Amino acid sequence: MIKNVVESTAPSAEPIIELTNVKYEYAAADKLALSDVSLRIYPGEYVAILGPCRAGKTTLCLTLNGIVPNMMMGYLEGSIRIKGKETRESIVRDVAKTVGMVFDNPEYQLSQLTVREEVALGLENIGVPREEILPRVAEALQIVGLVGFDNRSPMALSGGQQQRLAIAAALAMYPDVLVLDEPTSNLDPIGKQEVFHVAARLNRERHMTIVIAEHEVEVVAAYADRILVLDQGKLVLEGPPSDVFQHVDELNAIGIRVPQVTEVAHGVHSFKSKPDARYPVTLEDAVLWARQNRLESQA
Ligand SMILES: Nc1ncnc2c1ncn2[C@@H]1O[C@H](COP(=O)(O)OP(=O)(O)OP(=O)(O)O)[C@@H](O)[C@H]1O
Ligand SMILES: [Mg+2]
């Protein structure tokens, strides 16, 4: 069964991912893609990575499943531990059993003639016995809402369905962590919602650890427990959305948008004059904030 990893996200638990002073430079580059990054991710957390173009988001995602450094030409300093094990001492196929990965373009990840074969592929590659493969494929397709699609061609699916298929292929491996690198950047609004919904359900109902690089700050504000902000390879801000999105000017300065409700509150002059004022980051926060302000202006 796809695991209910751990019930708690308490920092007292052991981190499932731990990066310590990680520096990484691609062989073909003249500057660091990651510059002294240290972070911990705990079981059951939903962590969003925000950052402008070329900030290092994809590189960070690739460190989490061992592709960096094991399958890339480059130079690594520091330590990357997944479940306590250094990834440079592991093989990528083994790291993939713990960390599933979904990339931005679903078409590039799909190679098989049918949906069933697509999900089964990874399992065959790691030598899962034949009789276990079909139930695992069925379970993964059920979780992402693709029951009955088994014999369809992946190429005939919508973008959102393709990306859910890519998630199913990762889930069939029974990972502890699902890493999604801008999984909705090539999808229409419906496809985006489908993918966000599946990721949120996996996190909330199955306590799966989710790490997602994502531009949609409204979604990040609604679902993430914690945000990591990268700029030029450095981790420049970190915390829950309600804290990180208070830094409107700093985020805008590096090219990161804040949620619309936060932007509106930021533009309200009276707000800035209150030293302890906190901007709303979700629609629910904004409704409370508007009520509070109306009450204050009536008093
Ligand atoms: N294969 C590669 N070879 C050389 N340099 C690379 C390679 N991949 C990325 N880089 C460089 O590493 C830095 C970080 O790139 P990365 O793709 O991790 O950023 P990103 O935040 O994912 O960007 P984007 O928003 O465009 O997806 C950039 O300067 C980029 O040019
Ligand atoms: Mg990227």
CSV table of C-alpha atoms in Angstrom, one decimal, residues 8-155:
chain,number,residue,atom,x,y,z
A,8,SER,CA,3.6,14.3,12.6
A,9,THR,CA,5.6,17.1,11.1
A,10,ALA,CA,7.1,18.0,14.5
A,11,PRO,CA,10.7,19.2,14.1
A,12,SER,CA,11.6,16.7,16.8
A,13,ALA,CA,11.2,13.9,14.2
A,14,GLU,CA,14.3,13.0,12.2
A,15,PRO,CA,14.5,14.9,8.9
A,16,ILE,CA,13.8,12.8,5.8
A,17,ILE,CA,15.9,15.2,3.8
A,18,GLU,CA,18.9,17.1,5.1
A,19,LEU,CA,21.2,19.4,3.0
A,20,THR,CA,24.2,20.8,4.8
A,21,ASN,CA,26.3,23.6,3.2
A,22,VAL,CA,25.6,22.3,-0.3
A,23,LYS,CA,27.4,24.0,-3.2
A,24,TYR,CA,26.9,22.8,-6.7
A,25,GLU,CA,28.4,24.0,-10.0
A,26,TYR,CA,27.5,22.4,-13.3
A,27,ALA,CA,30.6,21.5,-15.3
A,28,ALA,CA,29.5,23.7,-18.2
A,29,ALA,CA,28.8,26.7,-15.9
A,30,ASP,CA,30.9,29.5,-14.5
A,31,LYS,CA,28.9,30.1,-11.4
A,32,LEU,CA,27.3,28.1,-8.6
A,33,ALA,CA,23.8,26.8,-9.2
A,34,LEU,CA,23.5,26.2,-5.4
A,35,SER,CA,25.4,28.3,-3.0
A,36,ASP,CA,25.8,27.1,0.6
A,37,VAL,CA,22.3,25.7,0.9
A,38,SER,CA,21.4,24.1,4.2
A,39,LEU,CA,17.9,22.8,4.9
A,40,ARG,CA,15.9,20.1,6.5
A,41,ILE,CA,12.6,18.6,5.4
A,42,TYR,CA,10.5,16.6,7.9
A,43,PRO,CA,8.2,13.7,7.1
A,44,GLY,CA,4.7,14.8,6.2
A,45,GLU,CA,5.6,18.4,5.4
A,46,TYR,CA,4.4,20.2,2.3
A,47,VAL,CA,7.3,22.4,1.2
A,48,ALA,CA,7.2,24.9,-1.6
A,49,ILE,CA,10.2,26.2,-3.4
A,50,LEU,CA,9.9,29.7,-4.8
A,51,GLY,CA,12.4,31.6,-6.9
A,52,PRO,CA,12.9,33.6,-10.0
A,53,CYS,CA,14.3,32.1,-13.3
A,54,ARG,CA,17.6,30.3,-12.9
A,55,ALA,CA,17.4,30.6,-9.1
A,56,GLY,CA,18.4,27.0,-8.7
A,57,LYS,CA,14.9,25.4,-8.1
A,58,THR,CA,15.4,22.6,-10.6
A,59,THR,CA,18.9,21.9,-9.3
A,60,LEU,CA,17.7,21.7,-5.8
A,61,CYS,CA,14.9,19.3,-6.8
A,62,LEU,CA,17.5,17.2,-8.6
A,63,THR,CA,19.7,17.0,-5.5
A,64,LEU,CA,16.7,15.4,-3.7
A,65,ASN,CA,16.6,12.3,-5.9
A,66,GLY,CA,20.3,11.9,-6.5
A,67,ILE,CA,20.4,13.0,-10.1
A,68,VAL,CA,22.6,15.8,-8.9
A,69,PRO,CA,25.4,14.8,-8.4
A,70,ASN,CA,25.2,11.2,-9.6
A,71,MET,CA,24.0,11.7,-13.2
A,72,MET,CA,25.2,15.2,-13.9
A,73,MET,CA,28.7,16.5,-14.7
A,74,GLY,CA,29.5,19.0,-12.0
A,75,TYR,CA,31.2,19.7,-8.7
A,76,LEU,CA,29.5,19.2,-5.3
A,77,GLU,CA,30.5,20.3,-1.9
A,78,GLY,CA,28.6,19.6,1.3
A,79,SER,CA,26.3,16.8,2.3
A,80,ILE,CA,22.9,15.7,0.9
A,81,ARG,CA,21.3,13.0,3.1
A,82,ILE,CA,18.0,11.3,2.3
A,83,LYS,CA,16.8,9.2,5.2
A,84,GLY,CA,20.2,9.6,6.7
A,85,LYS,CA,22.1,8.3,3.7
A,86,GLU,CA,24.5,10.4,1.6
A,87,THR,CA,23.1,10.4,-2.0
A,88,ARG,CA,26.6,10.5,-3.5
A,89,GLU,CA,27.1,7.1,-1.9
A,90,SER,CA,23.8,5.8,-3.3
A,91,ILE,CA,22.6,4.8,-6.8
A,92,VAL,CA,19.9,6.9,-8.3
A,93,ARG,CA,17.6,3.8,-8.7
A,94,ASP,CA,17.7,3.3,-5.0
A,95,VAL,CA,17.1,7.0,-4.1
A,96,ALA,CA,14.1,6.8,-6.5
A,97,LYS,CA,12.4,4.3,-4.1
A,98,THR,CA,12.3,7.0,-1.5
A,99,VAL,CA,11.9,10.1,-3.6
A,100,GLY,CA,9.6,10.2,-6.6
A,101,MET,CA,10.0,12.9,-9.1
A,102,VAL,CA,7.6,14.7,-11.5
A,103,PHE,CA,9.0,17.2,-14.0
A,104,ASP,CA,7.4,20.3,-15.7
A,105,ASN,CA,6.7,18.8,-19.1
A,106,PRO,CA,4.5,15.7,-18.8
A,107,GLU,CA,5.2,14.7,-22.5
A,108,TYR,CA,8.9,14.3,-21.8
A,109,GLN,CA,8.3,11.9,-19.0
A,110,LEU,CA,5.9,9.5,-20.8
A,111,SER,CA,7.3,6.9,-23.2
A,112,GLN,CA,5.0,3.9,-23.2
A,113,LEU,CA,2.1,2.9,-25.4
A,114,THR,CA,-0.5,2.6,-22.6
A,115,VAL,CA,-1.2,4.1,-19.3
A,116,ARG,CA,-0.8,0.7,-17.6
A,117,GLU,CA,2.7,0.2,-19.1
A,118,GLU,CA,3.7,3.7,-18.2
A,119,VAL,CA,3.0,3.1,-14.5
A,120,ALA,CA,4.4,-0.4,-14.5
A,121,LEU,CA,7.7,0.7,-16.2
A,122,GLY,CA,9.5,1.9,-13.0
A,123,LEU,CA,8.3,-1.2,-11.1
A,124,GLU,CA,9.7,-3.5,-13.8
A,125,ASN,CA,13.0,-1.7,-13.7
A,126,ILE,CA,13.5,-2.3,-10.0
A,127,GLY,CA,12.5,-5.9,-10.3
A,128,VAL,CA,9.1,-5.9,-8.5
A,129,PRO,CA,7.5,-9.4,-9.0
A,130,ARG,CA,4.9,-9.5,-11.8
A,131,GLU,CA,2.0,-10.4,-9.5
A,132,GLU,CA,2.6,-7.3,-7.4
A,133,ILE,CA,2.8,-5.0,-10.4
A,134,LEU,CA,-0.8,-4.9,-11.5
A,135,PRO,CA,-2.3,-4.2,-8.0
A,136,ARG,CA,0.3,-1.4,-7.5
A,137,VAL,CA,-0.6,0.1,-10.9
A,138,ALA,CA,-4.3,-0.1,-10.1
A,139,GLU,CA,-3.8,1.6,-6.7
A,140,ALA,CA,-1.7,4.4,-8.1
A,141,LEU,CA,-4.2,5.1,-10.9
A,142,GLN,CA,-7.0,5.1,-8.4
A,143,ILE,CA,-5.2,7.7,-6.2
A,144,VAL,CA,-4.7,10.1,-9.1
A,145,GLY,CA,-8.3,9.6,-10.5
A,146,LEU,CA,-7.3,7.7,-13.7
A,147,VAL,CA,-9.3,4.4,-13.0
A,148,GLY,CA,-10.4,2.9,-16.4
A,149,PHE,CA,-7.7,4.7,-18.3
A,150,ASP,CA,-5.4,1.6,-18.3
A,151,ASN,CA,-5.4,0.8,-22.0
A,152,ARG,CA,-5.4,4.4,-23.2
A,153,SER,CA,-2.4,6.0,-24.9
A,154,PRO,CA,-0.7,8.5,-22.7
A,155,MET,CA,-0.3,10.8,-25.7
